[in-house]
Amino acid sequence: MLFAVAFSCKKPEKLPSEHQILSFVLPIYPAADISIDEKSGIIRVSVEYGSVLSDLVPQIDISVGAMLVPAASVPQDFSREVVYTVVAADGSKKAYTVKVSALPQPAAVIAGFSKDTVRAGEAVSLIGKHFDGFTSSIQIALTGSSGKETKVNFKLIDSTRLTITIPETIEPGGYRVKMAKGNTQAVSVKSLLVRVPLPVISSIRRSNILEGDTLMVAGRFLWPERYDYRLYALGDKGEFICSPFEKNESKLVSDLFDPIHKMNLPPGNYKLSVFIFSGEKAWTDAAQTIRVYSKELPFITGFEGNKVSYRAAETVTMTTRAFEKLNARFYQVQLLGQSVQYNQNAIYSAAGKQLLISLPADIKPGAYAVRIAYLSDNGSTLYDQDLDDIITITQ
């Protein structure tokens, strides 16, 4: 018996050979400029200056049926070249090299200031953009009408703001602000007006003085050779403008009298400020205080021999004036230390015009302020005086 068998042969289906990257996107930087060169297999990506390129996940479209190695979902550091290989279904493959570069650092733009007028010695903020970069590569200068540049110190806050400090000795006037950053520079469109610095009284040589005494003050932003200053005293009995400052051994001297009426400051407590007469009229906040004592009442002028260092149980001798003008029965010396106070009765020597006290035998070492209380027969206080000198008790 014969059988007839028929066979049909079918040609196998050809697998796709396409292995292209059709598109490449960095979602975090949608405005990036991207080009794909099929011939060289190079993908070039241009992003803004300062863009972070590490740990990025791209979005990549490839040919249908192909496979991408490594997968697009794997985060990459694009600060260096990254190679992707597209493998077609038929096993053919093509490599693409992704090169991401940042645009050059843009020049800074100074749009304005936190305030348009500032005093020498004060700080002001610059507002703008592209202030970022290495602080060491940034230089800030003020340019006056003469073209002279004055470098200034600054503190970078962020890419849109930095703070500059106006030099204390700069001349008042209008200034453009120039920022040099790397090979670029920017100049403010507006001018910054710098005014006379407000003087600050930092210390007073003696804050307890007699009528007519000379007051010695020291401070910052005080230049009598450049500006006309007056000492302004505000007290319970009125306000007084005293004589001009004069330079004297790096201190500033003002006689305590009104320059017009030639009147002494009356006894009382005063807050002091400095008034600028020349140029603009301005004055400082009244932060320092003094007390003016009457010439008609007792006054301790100091310690004998200017001695201010003592040991326990030692005698302290103070020099006096006008003690006979107050009918005080007792004299009490208060020694005011840190968290401790001693009250000692004193003896007045009319012959030597001296007030003497014996320090307590158990007084603790340290620094003590001194206050004198003049007491009546019944122990009430008739008058008191604070001394400027501090005495030190040693071991």
Tab-separated table of C-alpha atoms in Angstrom:
chain	number	residue	atom	x	y	z
A	1	MET	CA	0.000	0.000	0.000
A	2	LEU	CA	1.317	3.276	-0.953
A	3	PHE	CA	0.827	6.549	1.045
A	4	ALA	CA	1.368	9.990	-0.343
A	5	VAL	CA	2.609	12.581	2.185
A	6	ALA	CA	2.683	16.248	1.296
A	7	PHE	CA	5.071	18.673	3.126
A	8	SER	CA	4.760	22.458	3.122
A	9	CYS	CA	7.921	24.521	3.985
A	10	LYS	CA	7.491	28.142	5.396
A	11	LYS	CA	10.325	30.667	5.408
A	12	PRO	CA	11.119	31.841	9.060
A	13	GLU	CA	9.960	35.432	10.030
A	14	LYS	CA	12.785	38.023	10.069
A	15	LEU	CA	13.302	39.723	13.462
A	16	PRO	CA	13.365	43.550	13.652
A	17	SER	CA	16.827	45.072	13.368
A	18	GLU	CA	16.032	48.642	14.422
A	19	HIS	CA	18.229	49.851	17.302
A	20	GLN	CA	17.790	53.595	17.627
A	21	ILE	CA	17.306	56.080	20.442
A	22	LEU	CA	14.401	58.083	19.126
A	23	SER	CA	14.304	60.717	21.868
A	24	PHE	CA	16.204	61.620	25.038
A	25	VAL	CA	14.843	63.917	27.770
A	26	LEU	CA	15.920	64.945	31.263
A	27	PRO	CA	12.513	65.593	32.902
A	28	ILE	CA	14.057	67.694	35.654
A	29	TYR	CA	15.399	70.096	33.008
A	30	PRO	CA	12.634	70.376	30.382
A	31	ALA	CA	14.247	73.470	28.795
A	32	ALA	CA	17.510	71.670	28.052
A	33	ASP	CA	18.805	71.839	24.483
A	34	ILE	CA	19.192	68.250	23.160
A	35	SER	CA	20.539	66.916	19.864
A	36	ILE	CA	21.009	63.298	18.693
A	37	ASP	CA	23.680	62.603	16.049
A	38	GLU	CA	22.842	59.201	14.558
A	39	LYS	CA	26.024	58.990	12.553
A	40	SER	CA	28.406	59.473	15.514
A	41	GLY	CA	26.066	58.065	18.140
A	42	ILE	CA	26.535	61.127	20.336
A	43	ILE	CA	23.687	62.736	22.266
A	44	ARG	CA	24.520	66.277	23.365
A	45	VAL	CA	22.552	67.918	26.187
A	46	SER	CA	23.026	71.547	27.229
A	47	VAL	CA	21.621	72.670	30.602
A	48	GLU	CA	21.692	75.910	32.570
A	49	TYR	CA	24.715	76.907	34.651
A	50	GLY	CA	24.654	75.397	38.107
A	51	SER	CA	22.371	72.473	37.184
A	52	VAL	CA	22.829	69.366	39.302
A	53	LEU	CA	23.785	66.441	37.041
A	54	SER	CA	24.150	63.570	39.493
A	55	ASP	CA	21.494	60.963	40.271
A	56	LEU	CA	19.231	61.827	37.316
A	57	VAL	CA	16.698	59.506	35.682
A	58	PRO	CA	16.270	60.256	31.961
A	59	GLN	CA	13.280	59.500	29.749
A	60	ILE	CA	14.424	57.559	26.646
A	61	ASP	CA	12.326	56.322	23.723
A	62	ILE	CA	13.862	53.547	21.569
A	63	SER	CA	12.907	51.447	18.560
A	64	VAL	CA	9.961	49.052	18.917
A	65	GLY	CA	11.058	45.648	20.126
A	66	ALA	CA	14.519	46.836	21.127
A	67	MET	CA	16.076	46.736	24.585
A	68	LEU	CA	18.124	49.469	26.321
A	69	VAL	CA	21.197	48.690	28.402
A	70	PRO	CA	21.377	50.043	31.081
A	71	ALA	CA	17.666	50.611	31.571
A	72	ALA	CA	16.438	54.202	31.454
A	73	SER	CA	15.026	53.795	34.964
A	74	VAL	CA	18.521	53.487	36.452
A	75	PRO	CA	19.739	56.857	37.928
A	76	GLN	CA	22.921	58.151	36.300
A	77	ASP	CA	25.620	60.717	37.016
A	78	PHE	CA	25.629	62.886	33.906
A	79	SER	CA	28.514	65.014	35.088
A	80	ARG	CA	30.510	62.469	33.092
A	81	GLU	CA	29.749	60.647	29.844
A	82	VAL	CA	27.151	57.874	30.023
A	83	VAL	CA	26.955	55.127	27.361
A	84	TYR	CA	23.639	53.478	26.444
A	85	THR	CA	23.422	50.450	24.149
A	86	VAL	CA	20.282	49.732	22.130
A	87	VAL	CA	19.924	46.002	21.347
A	88	ALA	CA	17.543	45.138	18.487
A	89	ALA	CA	15.358	42.034	18.490
A	90	ASP	CA	17.718	40.396	16.006
A	91	GLY	CA	20.654	40.915	18.370
A	92	SER	CA	22.235	43.802	16.490
A	93	LYS	CA	23.176	46.715	18.651
A	94	LYS	CA	24.255	50.343	18.643
A	95	ALA	CA	25.960	52.398	21.373
A	96	TYR	CA	25.064	56.014	22.160
A	97	THR	CA	27.221	58.324	24.277
A	98	VAL	CA	25.383	61.002	26.256
A	99	LYS	CA	27.385	64.157	26.887
A	100	VAL	CA	25.758	66.727	29.214
A	101	SER	CA	27.341	70.164	29.570
A	102	ALA	CA	26.333	73.253	31.553
A	103	LEU	CA	26.187	76.693	29.995
A	104	PRO	CA	28.914	79.168	31.062
A	105	GLN	CA	28.397	81.059	34.295
A	106	PRO	CA	26.229	84.089	33.457
A	107	ALA	CA	27.167	87.614	34.490
A	108	ALA	CA	25.516	88.857	37.657
A	109	VAL	CA	22.619	91.308	37.425
A	110	ILE	CA	22.294	93.936	40.184
A	111	ALA	CA	18.642	94.919	40.110
A	112	GLY	CA	18.570	97.117	43.222
A	113	PHE	CA	19.285	97.533	46.918
A	114	SER	CA	17.421	96.756	50.120
A	115	LYS	CA	17.561	100.522	50.733
A	116	ASP	CA	18.758	103.306	48.431
A	117	THR	CA	20.376	105.359	51.209
A	118	VAL	CA	22.824	103.996	53.757
A	119	ARG	CA	25.258	105.460	56.257
A	120	ALA	CA	28.960	104.719	56.182
A	121	GLY	CA	29.653	101.809	58.496
A	122	GLU	CA	26.246	100.215	57.909
A	123	ALA	CA	25.260	97.179	55.825
A	124	VAL	CA	22.987	97.038	52.786
A	125	SER	CA	21.805	94.118	50.640
A	126	LEU	CA	22.238	93.849	46.869
A	127	ILE	CA	19.264	92.262	45.103
A	128	GLY	CA	19.514	90.625	41.690
A	129	LYS	CA	20.375	87.269	40.152
A	130	HIS	CA	23.322	85.043	39.254
A	131	PHE	CA	25.217	85.961	42.441
A	132	ASP	CA	26.107	82.308	42.951
A	133	GLY	CA	29.605	80.951	42.535
A	134	PHE	CA	32.694	80.528	44.634
A	135	THR	CA	32.917	83.411	47.111
A	136	SER	CA	36.644	83.698	46.423
A	137	SER	CA	35.882	84.532	42.787
A	138	ILE	CA	33.609	87.480	43.648
A	139	GLN	CA	34.803	91.040	44.272
A	140	ILE	CA	32.578	93.988	45.150
A	141	ALA	CA	33.610	97.631	44.776
A	142	LEU	CA	31.954	101.047	45.115
A	143	THR	CA	32.702	103.519	42.331
A	144	GLY	CA	32.271	107.232	43.071
A	145	SER	CA	31.808	110.144	40.681
A	146	SER	CA	35.586	110.535	40.410
A	147	GLY	CA	35.941	106.953	39.179
A	148	LYS	CA	37.823	105.842	42.277
A	149	GLU	CA	36.971	102.329	43.369
A	150	THR	CA	36.683	101.225	46.989
A	151	LYS	CA	36.575	97.498	47.682
A	152	VAL	CA	34.000	96.388	50.239
A	153	ASN	CA	33.461	93.269	52.339
A	154	PHE	CA	30.416	91.157	51.594
A	155	LYS	CA	28.475	88.092	52.672
A	156	LEU	CA	26.813	85.912	50.041
A	157	ILE	CA	23.282	84.923	51.104
A	158	ASP	CA	22.118	83.098	47.969
A	159	SER	CA	22.123	83.542	44.187
A	160	THR	CA	19.766	86.535	44.436
A	161	ARG	CA	21.079	88.429	47.470
A	162	LEU	CA	24.309	89.396	49.166
A	163	THR	CA	25.097	91.893	51.918
A	164	ILE	CA	27.869	94.481	51.713
A	165	THR	CA	29.282	96.629	54.516
A	166	ILE	CA	30.029	100.249	53.624
A	167	PRO	CA	33.519	101.278	54.814
A	168	GLU	CA	33.429	103.645	57.778
A	169	THR	CA	35.887	106.114	56.232
A	170	ILE	CA	34.317	106.435	52.784
A	171	GLU	CA	33.348	109.921	51.621
A	172	PRO	CA	29.605	110.660	51.526
A	173	GLY	CA	28.065	110.693	48.047
A	174	GLY	CA	26.539	108.558	45.316
A	175	TYR	CA	28.175	105.254	44.339
A	176	ARG	CA	27.642	102.605	41.693
A	177	VAL	CA	28.183	99.051	42.857
A	178	LYS	CA	30.373	96.846	40.664
A	179	MET	CA	30.487	93.080	41.010
A	180	ALA	CA	33.298	91.171	39.336
A	181	LYS	CA	32.742	87.421	39.127
A	182	GLY	CA	35.276	85.328	37.256
A	183	ASN	CA	35.668	86.893	33.811
A	184	THR	CA	32.368	88.778	34.024
A	185	GLN	CA	31.338	91.956	35.773
A	186	ALA	CA	28.121	93.849	36.422
A	187	VAL	CA	27.435	97.436	37.485
A	188	SER	CA	24.288	98.590	39.253
A	189	VAL	CA	21.973	100.761	37.184
A	190	LYS	CA	21.004	102.796	40.231
A	191	SER	CA	23.354	104.676	42.532
A	192	LEU	CA	23.637	103.969	46.225
A	193	LEU	CA	23.643	107.134	48.336
A	194	VAL	CA	26.129	106.969	51.205
A	195	ARG	CA	25.547	109.453	54.018
A	196	VAL	CA	27.640	110.719	56.903
A	197	PRO	CA	28.020	107.955	59.519
A	198	LEU	CA	26.115	108.418	62.734
A	199	PRO	CA	28.597	108.806	65.582
A	200	VAL	CA	28.418	106.369	68.466
A	201	ILE	CA	29.552	107.141	72.004
A	202	SER	CA	31.251	103.915	73.091
A	203	SER	CA	32.597	105.015	76.463
A	204	ILE	CA	32.764	107.931	78.870
A	205	ARG	CA	35.921	108.483	80.864
A	206	ARG	CA	34.014	109.680	83.927
A	207	SER	CA	30.254	109.554	84.168
A	208	ASN	CA	30.071	111.145	87.649
A	209	ILE	CA	31.357	114.722	87.405
A	210	LEU	CA	31.063	118.173	88.939
A	211	GLU	CA	29.442	121.177	87.333
A	212	GLY	CA	31.835	122.719	84.808
A	213	ASP	CA	34.051	119.643	84.565
A	214	THR	CA	35.327	118.515	81.174
A	215	LEU	CA	33.674	115.387	79.848
A	216	MET	CA	35.904	112.909	78.018
A	217	VAL	CA	34.101	110.623	75.577
A	218	ALA	CA	35.326	108.109	73.043
A	219	GLY	CA	33.441	106.498	70.246
A	220	ARG	CA	33.181	105.406	66.651
A	221	PHE	CA	32.530	107.472	63.533
A	222	LEU	CA	33.737	110.627	65.284
A	223	TRP	CA	35.967	112.866	63.150
A	224	PRO	CA	36.020	116.437	64.480
A	225	GLU	CA	38.513	117.388	61.763
A	226	ARG	CA	35.891	116.496	59.120
A	227	TYR	CA	32.527	117.210	60.703
A	228	ASP	CA	31.071	119.651	63.190
A	229	TYR	CA	29.683	117.789	66.214
A	230	ARG	CA	27.901	118.887	69.374
A	231	LEU	CA	27.269	116.918	72.539
A	232	TYR	CA	23.543	116.746	73.224
A	233	ALA	CA	22.466	116.252	76.873
A	234	LEU	CA	18.879	115.347	77.755
A	235	GLY	CA	17.999	115.689	81.437
A	236	ASP	CA	15.172	116.233	83.877
A	237	LYS	CA	15.874	119.964	83.870
A	238	GLY	CA	15.957	120.419	80.124
A	239	GLU	CA	17.961	119.734	76.993
A	240	PHE	CA	21.386	121.222	76.395
A	241	ILE	CA	23.661	121.419	73.367
A	242	CYS	CA	27.241	121.641	74.550
A	243	SER	CA	30.382	122.984	72.939
A	244	PRO	CA	32.026	121.463	69.832
A	245	PHE	CA	34.304	118.458	70.026
A	246	GLU	CA	38.032	118.956	69.871
A	247	LYS	CA	40.611	116.265	69.268
A	248	ASN	CA	42.839	115.517	72.263
A	249	GLU	CA	45.073	112.455	72.517
A	250	SER	CA	42.703	110.302	70.459
A	251	LYS	CA	39.836	111.257	72.739
A	252	LEU	CA	37.086	113.771	72.096
A	253	VAL	CA	36.684	116.648	74.520
A	254	SER	CA	33.596	118.720	75.168
A	255	ASP	CA	33.304	121.367	77.907
A	256	LEU	CA	29.978	121.021	79.618
A	257	PHE	CA	28.432	124.386	78.876
A	258	ASP	CA	25.958	125.745	76.393
A	259	PRO	CA	27.982	127.610	73.718
A	260	ILE	CA	25.377	130.352	73.395
A	261	HIS	CA	24.353	131.106	76.960
A	262	LYS	CA	27.624	130.021	78.599
A	263	MET	CA	25.639	128.151	81.242
A	264	ASN	CA	26.910	125.141	83.192
A	265	LEU	CA	24.805	122.021	83.062
A	266	PRO	CA	22.782	122.041	86.255
A	267	PRO	CA	23.112	119.071	88.605
A	268	GLY	CA	21.119	116.052	87.548
A	269	ASN	CA	21.094	112.930	85.433
A	270	TYR	CA	21.551	113.159	81.658
A	271	LYS	CA	21.436	110.920	78.627
A	272	LEU	CA	24.026	111.798	76.006
A	273	SER	CA	23.950	111.723	72.230
A	274	VAL	CA	26.040	113.334	69.522
A	275	PHE	CA	24.489	115.859	67.163
A	276	ILE	CA	25.928	116.403	63.673
A	277	PHE	CA	25.803	120.091	62.768
A	278	SER	CA	27.666	120.040	59.458
A	279	GLY	CA	25.995	118.708	56.315
A	280	GLU	CA	22.868	116.891	57.369
A	281	LYS	CA	21.370	117.396	60.802
A	282	ALA	CA	21.223	114.065	62.672
A	283	TRP	CA	21.875	112.667	66.121
A	284	THR	CA	22.566	109.336	67.760
A	285	ASP	CA	20.323	107.464	70.153
A	286	ALA	CA	20.903	108.552	73.744
A	287	ALA	CA	22.479	105.414	75.213
A	288	GLN	CA	25.190	106.723	77.567
A	289	THR	CA	24.322	108.483	80.834
A	290	ILE	CA	26.126	110.855	83.194
A	291	ARG	CA	25.386	112.428	86.547
A	292	VAL	CA	26.391	116.025	87.243
A	293	TYR	CA	26.935	116.873	90.912
A	294	SER	CA	26.523	120.273	92.500
A	295	LYS	CA	29.622	122.246	93.542
A	296	GLU	CA	27.713	123.181	96.676
A	297	LEU	CA	27.568	119.614	97.953
A	298	PRO	CA	30.213	117.067	99.065
A	299	PHE	CA	32.115	115.253	96.355
A	300	ILE	CA	34.670	112.424	96.384
A	301	THR	CA	37.387	113.381	93.908
A	302	GLY	CA	39.229	110.046	93.950
A	303	PHE	CA	41.422	107.667	95.925
A	304	GLU	CA	44.600	108.936	97.548
A	305	GLY	CA	47.564	108.197	95.322
A	306	ASN	CA	45.161	106.818	92.697
A	307	LYS	CA	45.395	103.500	94.509
A	308	VAL	CA	42.595	101.106	93.557
A	309	SER	CA	44.004	97.723	94.635
A	310	TYR	CA	43.640	96.639	98.281
A	311	ARG	CA	43.697	93.679	100.629
A	312	ALA	CA	41.090	92.724	103.227
A	313	ALA	CA	41.132	94.844	106.434
A	314	GLU	CA	43.251	97.538	104.719
A	315	THR	CA	42.340	101.245	105.079
A	316	VAL	CA	41.021	103.063	102.008
A	317	THR	CA	41.591	106.815	101.851
A	318	MET	CA	39.469	108.997	99.573
A	319	THR	CA	40.083	112.659	98.748
A	320	THR	CA	37.151	115.056	99.103
A	321	ARG	CA	35.870	118.546	98.495
A	322	ALA	CA	33.041	120.666	100.004
A	323	PHE	CA	32.264	118.151	102.778
A	324	GLU	CA	31.607	121.059	105.132
A	325	LYS	CA	28.684	122.229	102.964
A	326	LEU	CA	26.407	119.367	104.003
A	327	ASN	CA	25.478	118.747	107.624
A	328	ALA	CA	25.776	114.966	107.442
A	329	ARG	CA	26.013	112.957	110.660
A	330	PHE	CA	27.254	109.673	109.200
A	331	TYR	CA	29.023	108.510	106.059
A	332	GLN	CA	28.347	105.059	104.735
A	333	VAL	CA	30.420	103.446	102.003
A	334	GLN	CA	28.693	100.716	99.990
A	335	LEU	CA	30.968	98.219	98.231
A	336	LEU	CA	28.989	96.581	95.428
A	337	GLY	CA	30.448	93.342	94.088
A	338	GLN	CA	29.059	90.545	91.990
A	339	SER	CA	26.154	89.113	94.019
A	340	VAL	CA	27.627	90.534	97.251
A	341	GLN	CA	27.493	93.912	99.046
A	342	TYR	CA	29.317	95.339	102.046
A	343	ASN	CA	28.293	98.467	103.993
A	344	GLN	CA	31.087	100.166	105.942
A	345	ASN	CA	30.900	103.285	108.097
A	346	ALA	CA	33.505	105.881	107.174
A	347	ILE	CA	35.310	108.569	109.170
A	348	TYR	CA	35.818	112.062	107.775
A	349	SER	CA	39.058	113.881	108.581
A	350	ALA	CA	38.421	117.605	108.284
A	351	ALA	CA	42.114	118.388	108.670
A	352	GLY	CA	43.162	116.235	105.731
A	353	LYS	CA	39.875	116.556	103.822
A	354	GLN	CA	39.820	112.779	103.586
A	355	LEU	CA	37.210	110.081	104.014
A	356	LEU	CA	38.586	106.835	105.475
A	357	ILE	CA	37.121	103.324	105.709
A	358	SER	CA	38.527	100.017	106.911
A	359	LEU	CA	37.774	97.163	104.559
A	360	PRO	CA	36.030	94.147	106.114
A	361	ALA	CA	38.386	91.396	107.205
A	362	ASP	CA	36.199	88.814	105.466
A	363	ILE	CA	35.648	90.692	102.198
A	364	LYS	CA	35.818	88.397	99.185
A	365	PRO	CA	38.437	89.023	96.481
A	366	GLY	CA	37.054	90.692	93.374
A	367	ALA	CA	36.035	94.014	91.828
A	368	TYR	CA	33.727	96.425	93.645
A	369	ALA	CA	31.865	99.541	92.610
A	370	VAL	CA	31.756	102.258	95.314
A	371	ARG	CA	28.808	104.387	96.432
A	372	ILE	CA	28.860	106.983	99.221
A	373	ALA	CA	25.712	107.723	101.240
A	374	TYR	CA	25.543	110.857	103.387
A	375	LEU	CA	23.199	110.148	106.309
A	376	SER	CA	21.291	112.337	108.789
A	377	ASP	CA	21.030	111.808	112.539
A	378	ASN	CA	18.117	109.417	112.091
A	379	GLY	CA	19.929	107.419	109.386
A	380	SER	CA	18.005	108.739	106.374
A	381	THR	CA	19.970	109.479	103.205
A	382	LEU	CA	20.588	113.186	102.568
A	383	TYR	CA	22.679	112.723	99.470
A	384	ASP	CA	24.619	110.021	97.634
A	385	GLN	CA	27.396	109.725	95.113
A	386	ASP	CA	28.574	106.959	92.788
A	387	LEU	CA	32.288	106.749	92.069
A	388	ASP	CA	33.659	105.899	88.630
A	389	ASP	CA	36.696	104.083	89.985
A	390	ILE	CA	36.413	100.375	90.708
A	391	ILE	CA	38.479	98.988	93.568
A	392	THR	CA	39.961	95.500	93.431
A	393	ILE	CA	40.360	93.282	96.471
A	394	THR	CA	43.245	90.848	96.125
A	395	GLN	CA	44.174	87.782	98.178
